[in-house]
GROMACS .gro file of C-alpha atoms in nm:
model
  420
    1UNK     CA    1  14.108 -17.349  -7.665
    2UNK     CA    2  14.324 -17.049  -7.556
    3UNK     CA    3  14.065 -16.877  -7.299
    4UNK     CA    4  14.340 -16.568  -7.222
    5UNK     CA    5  14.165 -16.236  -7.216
    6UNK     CA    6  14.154 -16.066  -7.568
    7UNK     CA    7  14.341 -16.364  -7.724
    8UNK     CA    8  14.171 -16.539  -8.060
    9UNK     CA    9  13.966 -16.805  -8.035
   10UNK     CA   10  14.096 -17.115  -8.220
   11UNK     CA   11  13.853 -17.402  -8.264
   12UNK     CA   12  14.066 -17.732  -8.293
   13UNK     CA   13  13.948 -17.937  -8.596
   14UNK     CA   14  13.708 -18.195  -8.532
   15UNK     CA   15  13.868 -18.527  -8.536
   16UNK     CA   16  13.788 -18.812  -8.796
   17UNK     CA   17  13.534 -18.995  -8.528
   18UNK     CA   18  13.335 -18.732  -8.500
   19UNK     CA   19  13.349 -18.634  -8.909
   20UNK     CA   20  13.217 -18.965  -8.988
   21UNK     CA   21  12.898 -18.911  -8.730
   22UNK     CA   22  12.734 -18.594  -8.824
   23UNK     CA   23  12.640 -18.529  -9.206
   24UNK     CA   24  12.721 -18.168  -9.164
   25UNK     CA   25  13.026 -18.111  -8.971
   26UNK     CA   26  13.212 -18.060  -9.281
   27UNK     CA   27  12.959 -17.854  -9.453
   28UNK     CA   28  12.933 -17.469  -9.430
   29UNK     CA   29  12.658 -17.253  -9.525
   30UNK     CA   30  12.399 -17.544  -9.556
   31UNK     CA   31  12.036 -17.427  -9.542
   32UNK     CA   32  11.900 -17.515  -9.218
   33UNK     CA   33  11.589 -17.665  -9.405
   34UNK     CA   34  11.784 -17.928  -9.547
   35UNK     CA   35  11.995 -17.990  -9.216
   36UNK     CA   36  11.805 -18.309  -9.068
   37UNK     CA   37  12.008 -18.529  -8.811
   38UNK     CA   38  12.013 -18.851  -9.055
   39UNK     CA   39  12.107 -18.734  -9.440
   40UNK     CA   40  11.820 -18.688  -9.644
   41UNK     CA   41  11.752 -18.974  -9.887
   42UNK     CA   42  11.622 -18.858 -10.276
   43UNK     CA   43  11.434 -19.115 -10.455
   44UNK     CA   44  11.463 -18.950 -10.797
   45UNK     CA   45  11.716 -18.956 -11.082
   46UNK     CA   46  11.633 -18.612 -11.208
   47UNK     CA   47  11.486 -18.265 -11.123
   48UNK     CA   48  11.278 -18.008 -11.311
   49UNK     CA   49  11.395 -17.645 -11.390
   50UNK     CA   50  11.199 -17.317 -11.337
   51UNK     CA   51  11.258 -17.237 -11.663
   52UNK     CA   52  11.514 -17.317 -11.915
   53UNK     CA   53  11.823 -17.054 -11.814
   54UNK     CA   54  11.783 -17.234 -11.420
   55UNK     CA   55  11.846 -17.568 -11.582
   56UNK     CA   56  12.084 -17.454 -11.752
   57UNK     CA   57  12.272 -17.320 -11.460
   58UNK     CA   58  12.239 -17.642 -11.280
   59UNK     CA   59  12.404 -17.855 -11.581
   60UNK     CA   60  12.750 -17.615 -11.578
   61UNK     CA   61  12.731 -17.518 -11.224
   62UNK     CA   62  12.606 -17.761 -10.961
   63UNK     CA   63  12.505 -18.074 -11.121
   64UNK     CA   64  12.553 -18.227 -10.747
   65UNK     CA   65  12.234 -18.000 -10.626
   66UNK     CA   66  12.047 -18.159 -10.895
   67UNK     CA   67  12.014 -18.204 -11.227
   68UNK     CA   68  12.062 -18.557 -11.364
   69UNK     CA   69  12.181 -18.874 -11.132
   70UNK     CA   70  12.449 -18.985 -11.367
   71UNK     CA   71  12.614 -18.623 -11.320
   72UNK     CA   72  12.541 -18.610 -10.942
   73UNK     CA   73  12.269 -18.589 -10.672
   74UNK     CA   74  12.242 -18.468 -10.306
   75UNK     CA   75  12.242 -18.777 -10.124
   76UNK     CA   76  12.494 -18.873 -10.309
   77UNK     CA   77  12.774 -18.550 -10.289
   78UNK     CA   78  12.692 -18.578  -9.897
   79UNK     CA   79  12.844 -18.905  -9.889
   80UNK     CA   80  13.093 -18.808 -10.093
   81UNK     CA   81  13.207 -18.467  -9.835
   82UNK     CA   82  13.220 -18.677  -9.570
   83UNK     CA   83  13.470 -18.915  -9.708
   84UNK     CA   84  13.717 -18.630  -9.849
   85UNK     CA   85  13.697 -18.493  -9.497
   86UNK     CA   86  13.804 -18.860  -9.362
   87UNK     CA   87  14.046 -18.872  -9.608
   88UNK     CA   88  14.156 -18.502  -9.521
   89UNK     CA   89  14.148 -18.406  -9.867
   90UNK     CA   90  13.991 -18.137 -10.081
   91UNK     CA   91  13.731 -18.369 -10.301
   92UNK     CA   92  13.582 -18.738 -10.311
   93UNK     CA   93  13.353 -18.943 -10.600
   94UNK     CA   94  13.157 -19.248 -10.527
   95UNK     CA   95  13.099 -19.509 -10.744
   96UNK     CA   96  12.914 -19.820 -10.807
   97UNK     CA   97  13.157 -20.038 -10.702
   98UNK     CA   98  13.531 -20.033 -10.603
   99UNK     CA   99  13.664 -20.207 -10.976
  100UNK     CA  100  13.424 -19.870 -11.095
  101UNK     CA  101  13.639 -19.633 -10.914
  102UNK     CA  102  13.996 -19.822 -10.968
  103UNK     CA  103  13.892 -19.830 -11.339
  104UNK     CA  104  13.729 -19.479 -11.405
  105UNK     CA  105  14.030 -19.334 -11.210
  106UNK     CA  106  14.276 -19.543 -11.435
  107UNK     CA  107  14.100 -19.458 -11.761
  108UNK     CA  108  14.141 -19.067 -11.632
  109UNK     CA  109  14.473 -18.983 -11.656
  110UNK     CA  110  14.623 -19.274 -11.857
  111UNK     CA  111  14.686 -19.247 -12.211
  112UNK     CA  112  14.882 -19.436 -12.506
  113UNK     CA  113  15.236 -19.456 -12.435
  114UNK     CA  114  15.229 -19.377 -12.094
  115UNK     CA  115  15.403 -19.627 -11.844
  116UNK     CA  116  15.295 -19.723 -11.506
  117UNK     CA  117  15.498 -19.906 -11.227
  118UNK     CA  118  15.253 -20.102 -10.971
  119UNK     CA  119  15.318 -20.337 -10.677
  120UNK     CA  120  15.337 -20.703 -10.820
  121UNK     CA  121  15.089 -20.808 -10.500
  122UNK     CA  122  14.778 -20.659 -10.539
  123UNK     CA  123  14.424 -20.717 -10.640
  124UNK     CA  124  14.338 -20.968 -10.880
  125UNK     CA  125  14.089 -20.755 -11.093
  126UNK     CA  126  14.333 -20.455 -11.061
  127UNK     CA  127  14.608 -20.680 -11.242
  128UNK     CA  128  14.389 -20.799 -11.507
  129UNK     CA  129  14.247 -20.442 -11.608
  130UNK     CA  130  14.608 -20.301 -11.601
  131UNK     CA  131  14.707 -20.583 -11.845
  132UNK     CA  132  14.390 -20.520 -12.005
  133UNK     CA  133  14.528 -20.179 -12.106
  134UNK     CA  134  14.889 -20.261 -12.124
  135UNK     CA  135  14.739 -20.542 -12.443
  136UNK     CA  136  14.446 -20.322 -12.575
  137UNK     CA  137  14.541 -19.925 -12.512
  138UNK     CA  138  14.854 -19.932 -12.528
  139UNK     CA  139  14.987 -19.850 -12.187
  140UNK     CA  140  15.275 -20.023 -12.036
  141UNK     CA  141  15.304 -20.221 -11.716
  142UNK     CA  142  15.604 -20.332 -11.529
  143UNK     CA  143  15.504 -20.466 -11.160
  144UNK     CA  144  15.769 -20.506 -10.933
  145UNK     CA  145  15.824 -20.592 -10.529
  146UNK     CA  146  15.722 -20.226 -10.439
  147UNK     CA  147  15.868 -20.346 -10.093
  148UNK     CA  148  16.147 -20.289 -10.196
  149UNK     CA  149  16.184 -19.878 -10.284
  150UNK     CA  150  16.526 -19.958 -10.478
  151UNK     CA  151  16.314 -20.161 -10.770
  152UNK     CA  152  16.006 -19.917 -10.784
  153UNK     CA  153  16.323 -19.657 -10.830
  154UNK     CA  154  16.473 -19.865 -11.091
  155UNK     CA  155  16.164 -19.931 -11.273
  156UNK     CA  156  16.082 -19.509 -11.302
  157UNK     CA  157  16.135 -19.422 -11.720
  158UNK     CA  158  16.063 -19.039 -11.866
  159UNK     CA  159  15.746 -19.173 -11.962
  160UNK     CA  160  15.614 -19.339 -11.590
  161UNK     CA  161  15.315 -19.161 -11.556
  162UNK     CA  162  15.166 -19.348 -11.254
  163UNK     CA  163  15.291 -19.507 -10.937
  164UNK     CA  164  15.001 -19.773 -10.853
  165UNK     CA  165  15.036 -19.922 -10.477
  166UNK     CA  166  14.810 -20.096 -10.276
  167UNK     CA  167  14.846 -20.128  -9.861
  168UNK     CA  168  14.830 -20.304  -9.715
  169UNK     CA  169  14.807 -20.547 -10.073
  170UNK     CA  170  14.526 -20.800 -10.113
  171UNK     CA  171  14.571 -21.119 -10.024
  172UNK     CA  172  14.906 -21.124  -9.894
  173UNK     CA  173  14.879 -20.816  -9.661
  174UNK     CA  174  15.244 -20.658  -9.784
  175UNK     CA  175  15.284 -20.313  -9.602
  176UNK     CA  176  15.419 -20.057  -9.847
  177UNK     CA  177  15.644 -19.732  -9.713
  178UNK     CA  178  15.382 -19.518  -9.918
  179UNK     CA  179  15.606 -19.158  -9.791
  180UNK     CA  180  15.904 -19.357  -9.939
  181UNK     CA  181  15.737 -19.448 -10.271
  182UNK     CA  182  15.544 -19.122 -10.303
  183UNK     CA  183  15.886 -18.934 -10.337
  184UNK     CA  184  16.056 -19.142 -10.596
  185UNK     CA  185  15.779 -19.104 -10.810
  186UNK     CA  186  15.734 -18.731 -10.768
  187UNK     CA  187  16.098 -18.707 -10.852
  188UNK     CA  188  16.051 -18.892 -11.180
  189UNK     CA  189  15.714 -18.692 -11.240
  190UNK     CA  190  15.473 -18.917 -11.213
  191UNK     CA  191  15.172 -18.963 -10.951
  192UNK     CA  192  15.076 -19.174 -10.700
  193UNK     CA  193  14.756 -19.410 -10.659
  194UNK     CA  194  14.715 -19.602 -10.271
  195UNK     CA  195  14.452 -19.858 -10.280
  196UNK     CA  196  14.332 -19.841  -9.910
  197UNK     CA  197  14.099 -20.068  -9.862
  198UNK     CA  198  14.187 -20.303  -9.621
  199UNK     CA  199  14.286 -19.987  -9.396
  200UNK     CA  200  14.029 -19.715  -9.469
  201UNK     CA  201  14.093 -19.323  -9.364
  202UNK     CA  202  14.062 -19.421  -8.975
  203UNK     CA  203  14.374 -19.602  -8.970
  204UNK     CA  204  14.564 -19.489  -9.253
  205UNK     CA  205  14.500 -19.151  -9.489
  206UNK     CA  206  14.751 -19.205  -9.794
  207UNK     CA  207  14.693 -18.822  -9.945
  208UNK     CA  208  14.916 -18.721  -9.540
  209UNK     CA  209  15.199 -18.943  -9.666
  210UNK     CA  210  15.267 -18.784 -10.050
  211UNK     CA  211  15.000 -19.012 -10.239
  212UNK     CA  212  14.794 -18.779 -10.511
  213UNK     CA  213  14.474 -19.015 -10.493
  214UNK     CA  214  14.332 -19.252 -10.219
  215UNK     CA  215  14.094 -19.501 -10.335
  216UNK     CA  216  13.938 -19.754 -10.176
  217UNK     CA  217  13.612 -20.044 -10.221
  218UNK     CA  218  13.372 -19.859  -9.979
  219UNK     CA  219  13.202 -20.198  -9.984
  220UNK     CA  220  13.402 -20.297  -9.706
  221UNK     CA  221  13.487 -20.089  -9.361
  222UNK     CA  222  13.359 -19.777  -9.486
  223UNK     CA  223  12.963 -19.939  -9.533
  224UNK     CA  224  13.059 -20.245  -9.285
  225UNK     CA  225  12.755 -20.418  -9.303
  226UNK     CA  226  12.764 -20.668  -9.648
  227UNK     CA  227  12.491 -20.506  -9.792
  228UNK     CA  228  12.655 -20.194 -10.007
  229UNK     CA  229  12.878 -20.219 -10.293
  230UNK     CA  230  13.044 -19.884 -10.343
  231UNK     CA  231  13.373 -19.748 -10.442
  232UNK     CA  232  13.549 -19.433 -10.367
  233UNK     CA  233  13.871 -19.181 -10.445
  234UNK     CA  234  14.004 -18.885 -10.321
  235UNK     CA  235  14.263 -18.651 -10.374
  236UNK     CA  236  14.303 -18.266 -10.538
  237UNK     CA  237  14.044 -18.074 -10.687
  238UNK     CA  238  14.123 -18.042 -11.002
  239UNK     CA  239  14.267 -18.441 -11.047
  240UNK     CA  240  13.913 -18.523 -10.889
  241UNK     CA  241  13.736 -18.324 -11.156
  242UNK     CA  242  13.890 -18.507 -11.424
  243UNK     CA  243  13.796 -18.858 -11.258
  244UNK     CA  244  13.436 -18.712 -11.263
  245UNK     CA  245  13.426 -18.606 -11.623
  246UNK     CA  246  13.538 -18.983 -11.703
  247UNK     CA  247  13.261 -19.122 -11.452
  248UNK     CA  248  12.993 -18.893 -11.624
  249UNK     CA  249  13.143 -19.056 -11.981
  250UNK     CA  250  13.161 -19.412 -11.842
  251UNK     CA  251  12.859 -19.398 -11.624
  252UNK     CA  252  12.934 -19.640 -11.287
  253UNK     CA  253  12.709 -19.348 -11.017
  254UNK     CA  254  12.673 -19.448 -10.698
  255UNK     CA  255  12.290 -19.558 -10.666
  256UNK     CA  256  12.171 -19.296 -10.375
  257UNK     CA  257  12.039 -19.543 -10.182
  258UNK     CA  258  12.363 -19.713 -10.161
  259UNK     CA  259  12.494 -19.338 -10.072
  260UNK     CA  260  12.265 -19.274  -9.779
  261UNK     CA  261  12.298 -19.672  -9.649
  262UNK     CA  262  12.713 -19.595  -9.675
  263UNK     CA  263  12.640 -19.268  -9.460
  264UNK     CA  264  12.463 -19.501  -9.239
  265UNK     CA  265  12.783 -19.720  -9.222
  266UNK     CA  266  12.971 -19.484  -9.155
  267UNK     CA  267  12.845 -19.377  -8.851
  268UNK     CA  268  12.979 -19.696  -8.662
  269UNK     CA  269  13.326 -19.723  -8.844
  270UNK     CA  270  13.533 -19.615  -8.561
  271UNK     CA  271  13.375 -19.859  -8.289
  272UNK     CA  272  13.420 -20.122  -8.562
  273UNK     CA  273  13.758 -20.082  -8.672
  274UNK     CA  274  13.897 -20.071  -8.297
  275UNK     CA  275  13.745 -20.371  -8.227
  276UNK     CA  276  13.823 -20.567  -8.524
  277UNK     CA  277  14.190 -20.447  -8.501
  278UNK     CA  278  14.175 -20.571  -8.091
  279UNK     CA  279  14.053 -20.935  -8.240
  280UNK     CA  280  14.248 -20.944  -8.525
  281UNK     CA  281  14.597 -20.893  -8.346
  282UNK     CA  282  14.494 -21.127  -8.090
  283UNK     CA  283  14.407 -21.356  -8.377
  284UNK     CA  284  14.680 -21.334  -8.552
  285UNK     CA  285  14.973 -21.394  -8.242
  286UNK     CA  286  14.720 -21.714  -8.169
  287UNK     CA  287  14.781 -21.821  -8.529
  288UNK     CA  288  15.173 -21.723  -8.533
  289UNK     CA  289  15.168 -21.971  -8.255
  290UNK     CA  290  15.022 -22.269  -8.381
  291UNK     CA  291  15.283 -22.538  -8.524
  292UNK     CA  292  15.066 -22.620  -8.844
  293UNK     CA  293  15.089 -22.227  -8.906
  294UNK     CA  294  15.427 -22.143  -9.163
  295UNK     CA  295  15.291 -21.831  -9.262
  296UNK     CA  296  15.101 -21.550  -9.134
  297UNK     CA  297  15.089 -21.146  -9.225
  298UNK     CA  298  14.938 -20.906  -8.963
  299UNK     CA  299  15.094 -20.530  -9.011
  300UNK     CA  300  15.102 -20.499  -8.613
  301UNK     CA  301  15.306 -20.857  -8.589
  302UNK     CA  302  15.644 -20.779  -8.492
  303UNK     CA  303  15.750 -21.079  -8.738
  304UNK     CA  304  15.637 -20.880  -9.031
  305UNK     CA  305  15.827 -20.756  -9.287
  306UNK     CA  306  15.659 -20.419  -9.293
  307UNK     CA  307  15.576 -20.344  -8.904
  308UNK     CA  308  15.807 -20.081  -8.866
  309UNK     CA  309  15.660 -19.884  -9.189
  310UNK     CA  310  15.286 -20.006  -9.065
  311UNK     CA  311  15.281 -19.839  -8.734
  312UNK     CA  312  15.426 -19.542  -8.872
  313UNK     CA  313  15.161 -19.510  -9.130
  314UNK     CA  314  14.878 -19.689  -8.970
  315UNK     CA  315  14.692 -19.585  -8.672
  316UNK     CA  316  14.595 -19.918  -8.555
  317UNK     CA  317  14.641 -20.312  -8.729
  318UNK     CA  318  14.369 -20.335  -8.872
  319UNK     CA  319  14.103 -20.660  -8.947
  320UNK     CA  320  14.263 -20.861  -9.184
  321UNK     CA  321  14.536 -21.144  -9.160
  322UNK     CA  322  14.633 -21.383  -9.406
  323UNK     CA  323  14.783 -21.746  -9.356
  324UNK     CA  324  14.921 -22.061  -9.454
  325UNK     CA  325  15.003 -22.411  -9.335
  326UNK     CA  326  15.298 -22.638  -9.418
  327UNK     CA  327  15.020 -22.805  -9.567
  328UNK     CA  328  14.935 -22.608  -9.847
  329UNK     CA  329  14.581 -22.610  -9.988
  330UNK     CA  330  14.486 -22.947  -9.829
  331UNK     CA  331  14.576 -22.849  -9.478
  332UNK     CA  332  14.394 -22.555  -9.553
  333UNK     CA  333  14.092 -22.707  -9.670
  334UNK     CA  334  14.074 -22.954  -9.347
  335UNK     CA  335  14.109 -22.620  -9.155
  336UNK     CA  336  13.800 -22.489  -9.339
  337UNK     CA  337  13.562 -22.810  -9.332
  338UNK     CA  338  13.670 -22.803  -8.953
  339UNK     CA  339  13.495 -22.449  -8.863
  340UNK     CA  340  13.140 -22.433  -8.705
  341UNK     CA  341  13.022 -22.108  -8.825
  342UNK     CA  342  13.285 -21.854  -8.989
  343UNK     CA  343  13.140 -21.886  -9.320
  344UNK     CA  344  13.355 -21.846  -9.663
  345UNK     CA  345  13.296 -21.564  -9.888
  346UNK     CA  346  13.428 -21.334 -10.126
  347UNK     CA  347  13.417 -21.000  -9.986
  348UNK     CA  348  13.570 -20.871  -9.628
  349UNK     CA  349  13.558 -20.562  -9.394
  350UNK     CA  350  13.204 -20.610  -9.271
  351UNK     CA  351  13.066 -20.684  -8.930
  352UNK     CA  352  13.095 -21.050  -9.013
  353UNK     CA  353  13.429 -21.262  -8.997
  354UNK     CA  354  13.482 -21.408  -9.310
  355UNK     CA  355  13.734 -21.641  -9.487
  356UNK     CA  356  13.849 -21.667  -9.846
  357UNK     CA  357  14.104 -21.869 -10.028
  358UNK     CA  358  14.231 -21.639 -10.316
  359UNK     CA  359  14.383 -21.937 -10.493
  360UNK     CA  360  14.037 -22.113 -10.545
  361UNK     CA  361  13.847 -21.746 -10.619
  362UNK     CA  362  14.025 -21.432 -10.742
  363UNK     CA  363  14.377 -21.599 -10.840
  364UNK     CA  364  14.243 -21.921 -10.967
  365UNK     CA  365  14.231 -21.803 -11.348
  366UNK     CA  366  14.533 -21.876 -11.549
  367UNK     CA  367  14.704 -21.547 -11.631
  368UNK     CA  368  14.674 -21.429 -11.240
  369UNK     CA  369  14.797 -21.775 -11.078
  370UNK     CA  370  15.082 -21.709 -11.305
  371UNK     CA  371  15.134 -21.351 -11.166
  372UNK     CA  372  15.074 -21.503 -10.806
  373UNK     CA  373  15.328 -21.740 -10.883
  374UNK     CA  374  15.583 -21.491 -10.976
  375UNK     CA  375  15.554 -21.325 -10.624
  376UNK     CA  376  15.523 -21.672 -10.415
  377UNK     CA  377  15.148 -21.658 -10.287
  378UNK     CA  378  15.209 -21.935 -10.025
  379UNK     CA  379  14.984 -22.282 -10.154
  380UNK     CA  380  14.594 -22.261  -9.974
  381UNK     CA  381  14.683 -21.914  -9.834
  382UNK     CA  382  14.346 -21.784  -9.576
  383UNK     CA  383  14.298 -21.415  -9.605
  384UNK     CA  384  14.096 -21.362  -9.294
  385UNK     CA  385  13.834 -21.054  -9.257
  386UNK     CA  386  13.767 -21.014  -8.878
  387UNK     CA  387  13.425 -20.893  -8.767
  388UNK     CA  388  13.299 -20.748  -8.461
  389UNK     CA  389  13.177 -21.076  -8.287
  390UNK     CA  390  13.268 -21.208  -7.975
  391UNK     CA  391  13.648 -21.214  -7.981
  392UNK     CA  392  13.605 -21.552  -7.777
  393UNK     CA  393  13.370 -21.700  -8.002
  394UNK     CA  394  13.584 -21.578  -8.331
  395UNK     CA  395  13.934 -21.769  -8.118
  396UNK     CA  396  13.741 -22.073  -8.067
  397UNK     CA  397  13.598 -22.178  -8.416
  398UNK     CA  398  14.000 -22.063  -8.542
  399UNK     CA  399  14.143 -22.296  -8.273
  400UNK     CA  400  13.919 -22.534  -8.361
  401UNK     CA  401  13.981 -22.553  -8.735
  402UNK     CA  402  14.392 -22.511  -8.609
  403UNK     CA  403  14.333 -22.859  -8.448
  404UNK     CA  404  14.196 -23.042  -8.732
  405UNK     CA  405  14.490 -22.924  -8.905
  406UNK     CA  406  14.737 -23.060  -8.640
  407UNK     CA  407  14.550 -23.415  -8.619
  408UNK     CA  408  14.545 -23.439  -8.974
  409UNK     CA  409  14.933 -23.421  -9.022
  410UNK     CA  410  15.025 -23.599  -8.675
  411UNK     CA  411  15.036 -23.344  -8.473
  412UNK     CA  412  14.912 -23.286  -8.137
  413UNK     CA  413  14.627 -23.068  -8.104
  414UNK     CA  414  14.612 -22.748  -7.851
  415UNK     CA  415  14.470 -22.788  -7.538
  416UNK     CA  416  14.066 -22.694  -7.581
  417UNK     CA  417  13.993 -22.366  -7.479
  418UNK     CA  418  13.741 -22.293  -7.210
  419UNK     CA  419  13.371 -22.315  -7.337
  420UNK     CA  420  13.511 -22.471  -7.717
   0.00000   0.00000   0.00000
């Protein structure tokens, strides 16, 4: 702060730690009633008017300050602020789930006729309701190696409408130049959707980099604890606004209990984050160094394709790494069977370290293990969500399952680590 006699004072902006602590940093002109140090919590779907003309008001003006949950509610909207000023942008929704806001967002601005170009590797569900519309509403889908800028460029028709991008992509943890991407589709007209979920606004903030919405499963980092399912965008005003009048139509609200527990969550993202980056990048160079290991993605791994475009985008690695073994699924299923208490499960980004297989879960139907075919998903591939346990305790039950792979093909196992 300039402190020079007669200058201006300039208050720098409060950075994104301290945003995602206090409910009303980003708020002005909040009665001081309402301004307790945890957000208020509403029980109620709906209020009562004074008389019919305040109702009224409340429906077309501020349906957010209650009038009807499905429309908006308190607890709910401050949730909402506080993730638009993560993202640094001018509006946010929350919805019941992160498929609810993908979908909702989708149904928003697509129509008949329109084309979309999206990254080949991404979510399972994502593909399936993006076929879903190419085969029932008449929107079509070419996905390409988004990797690669030149094919996204030669993909771009007068009619691409949407550029859909995911990264880092879920399982296999490509890293996407979303600056790069963002301008070839705003030549060609049409916007740009990031799915940031296994980053979140603390490491990387898409809507900085040329992308028109963010989006992301608040299930995972932002909540962090396994026990919220919530989904979220972000972007403009006015593309926000139409997003909401599709959520009002197709009804998936975030419950406000889920909205004050995901205020709750975030609270702690930043000390989370930091330390599941630390243990996933130490994670990740243990697993690059194993022998039974012939595939692993980390963005912050020099040997990845995309490290150069992931620390320009992305403030720190983040907590996921995905895997393989020259063994394919059955090496990878030893590995499994071989830890002591990293449990499997289908979700990631919490406090707990947990392991999936997408080719037994999300990819195993028929119409995505073809799609995961046609981008080479290694055989038994681990996508790995690091949690903030003991970073020795997390190393030891991964060496441990690294060494049942080894002894199970020949190989020698690694030396035991101290307290294994």
């Amino acid at each position: 702060m300039d402190t020079t006699p007669g200058a201006v004072s300039i208050e720098p902006p409060l950075a994104p730690e301290t945003l995602a602590v206090h409910p009303w940093a980003s708020a002005e002109g909040r009665s001081r009633a309402h301004r307790t140090l945890n957000a208020p919590l509403f029980l109620t779907t709906q209020w009562e008017g004074g008389d019919l003309p305040e109702l009224a008001d409340h429906f077309a003006r501020d349906p957010d300050r209650g009038f009807y949950t499905r429309f908006g509610h308190p607890t709910v909207r401050l949730a909402e602020e506080r993730i638009a000023a993560l993202e640094g942008a001018a509006d946010a929704l929350l919805f019941s789930s992160g498929m609810g806001a993908i979908s909702t967002s989708l149904l928003a601005v697509l129509r008949a006729g329109d084309h979309v170009v999206a990254h080949q590797a991404i979510f399972a569900q994502t593909i399936q309701f993006l076929e879903h519309l190419s085969a029932s509403a008449g929107v079509r889908v070419d996905f390409v190696d988004a990797a690669d800028p030149r094919q996204v460029a030669a993909a771009m028709r007068p009619d691409t409408r949407l550029l859909y991008l995911e990264t880092p992509s879920n399982p296999a943890i490509d890293i996407l130049d979303i600056q790069a991407l963002a301008a070839i589709a705003r030549a060609h007209g049409a916007r740009v959707f990031v799915d940031t979920t296994f980053a979140g606004p603390l490491i990387q903030r898409p809507l900085s980099l040329g992308a028109d919405l963010s989006l992301q499963s608040a299930s995972k980092s932002l909540a962090g604890h396994a026990d919220v399912l919530a989904g979220a965008v972000a972007g403009a005003v006015d593309l926000v606004a139409d997003i909401r009048k599709m959520r009002v139509l197709t009804g998936p609200s975030l419950d406000p209990h889920a909205s004050w527990l995901l205020l709750r969550g975030m609270q702690t993202l930043s000390l989370r984050v930091r330390t599941q980056s630390e243990t996933a990048a130490a994670v990740a160079r243990r697993l690059e160094a194993s022998p039974a290991v012939s595939h692993v993605r980390y963005p912050f791994l020099p040997s990845h394709p995309g490290h150069e475009v992931a620390r320009r985008q992305m403030a720190l690695g983040g907590g996921m790494v995905s895997f393989a073994f020259a063994g394919g699924l059955e090496a990878t299923r030893r590995f499994v069977s071989a830890l002591r208490w990293i449990p499997l499960a289908s979700s990631l980004g919490s406090v707990y370290t947990t392991l999936e297989v997408p080719e037994e879960l999300d990819f195993a139907t028929e119409e995505i293990g073809d799609r995961a075919a046609s981008f080479a998903l290694p055989p038994g591939l681990v996508r790995l969500s690091i949690g903030v346990e003991s970073q020795a305790d997390i190393e030891r039950d991964i060496q441990r399952g690294l060494d049942a792979v080894a002894e199970g093909t020949g190989g020698a196992p690694h030396p035991p680590t101290s307290g294994a």
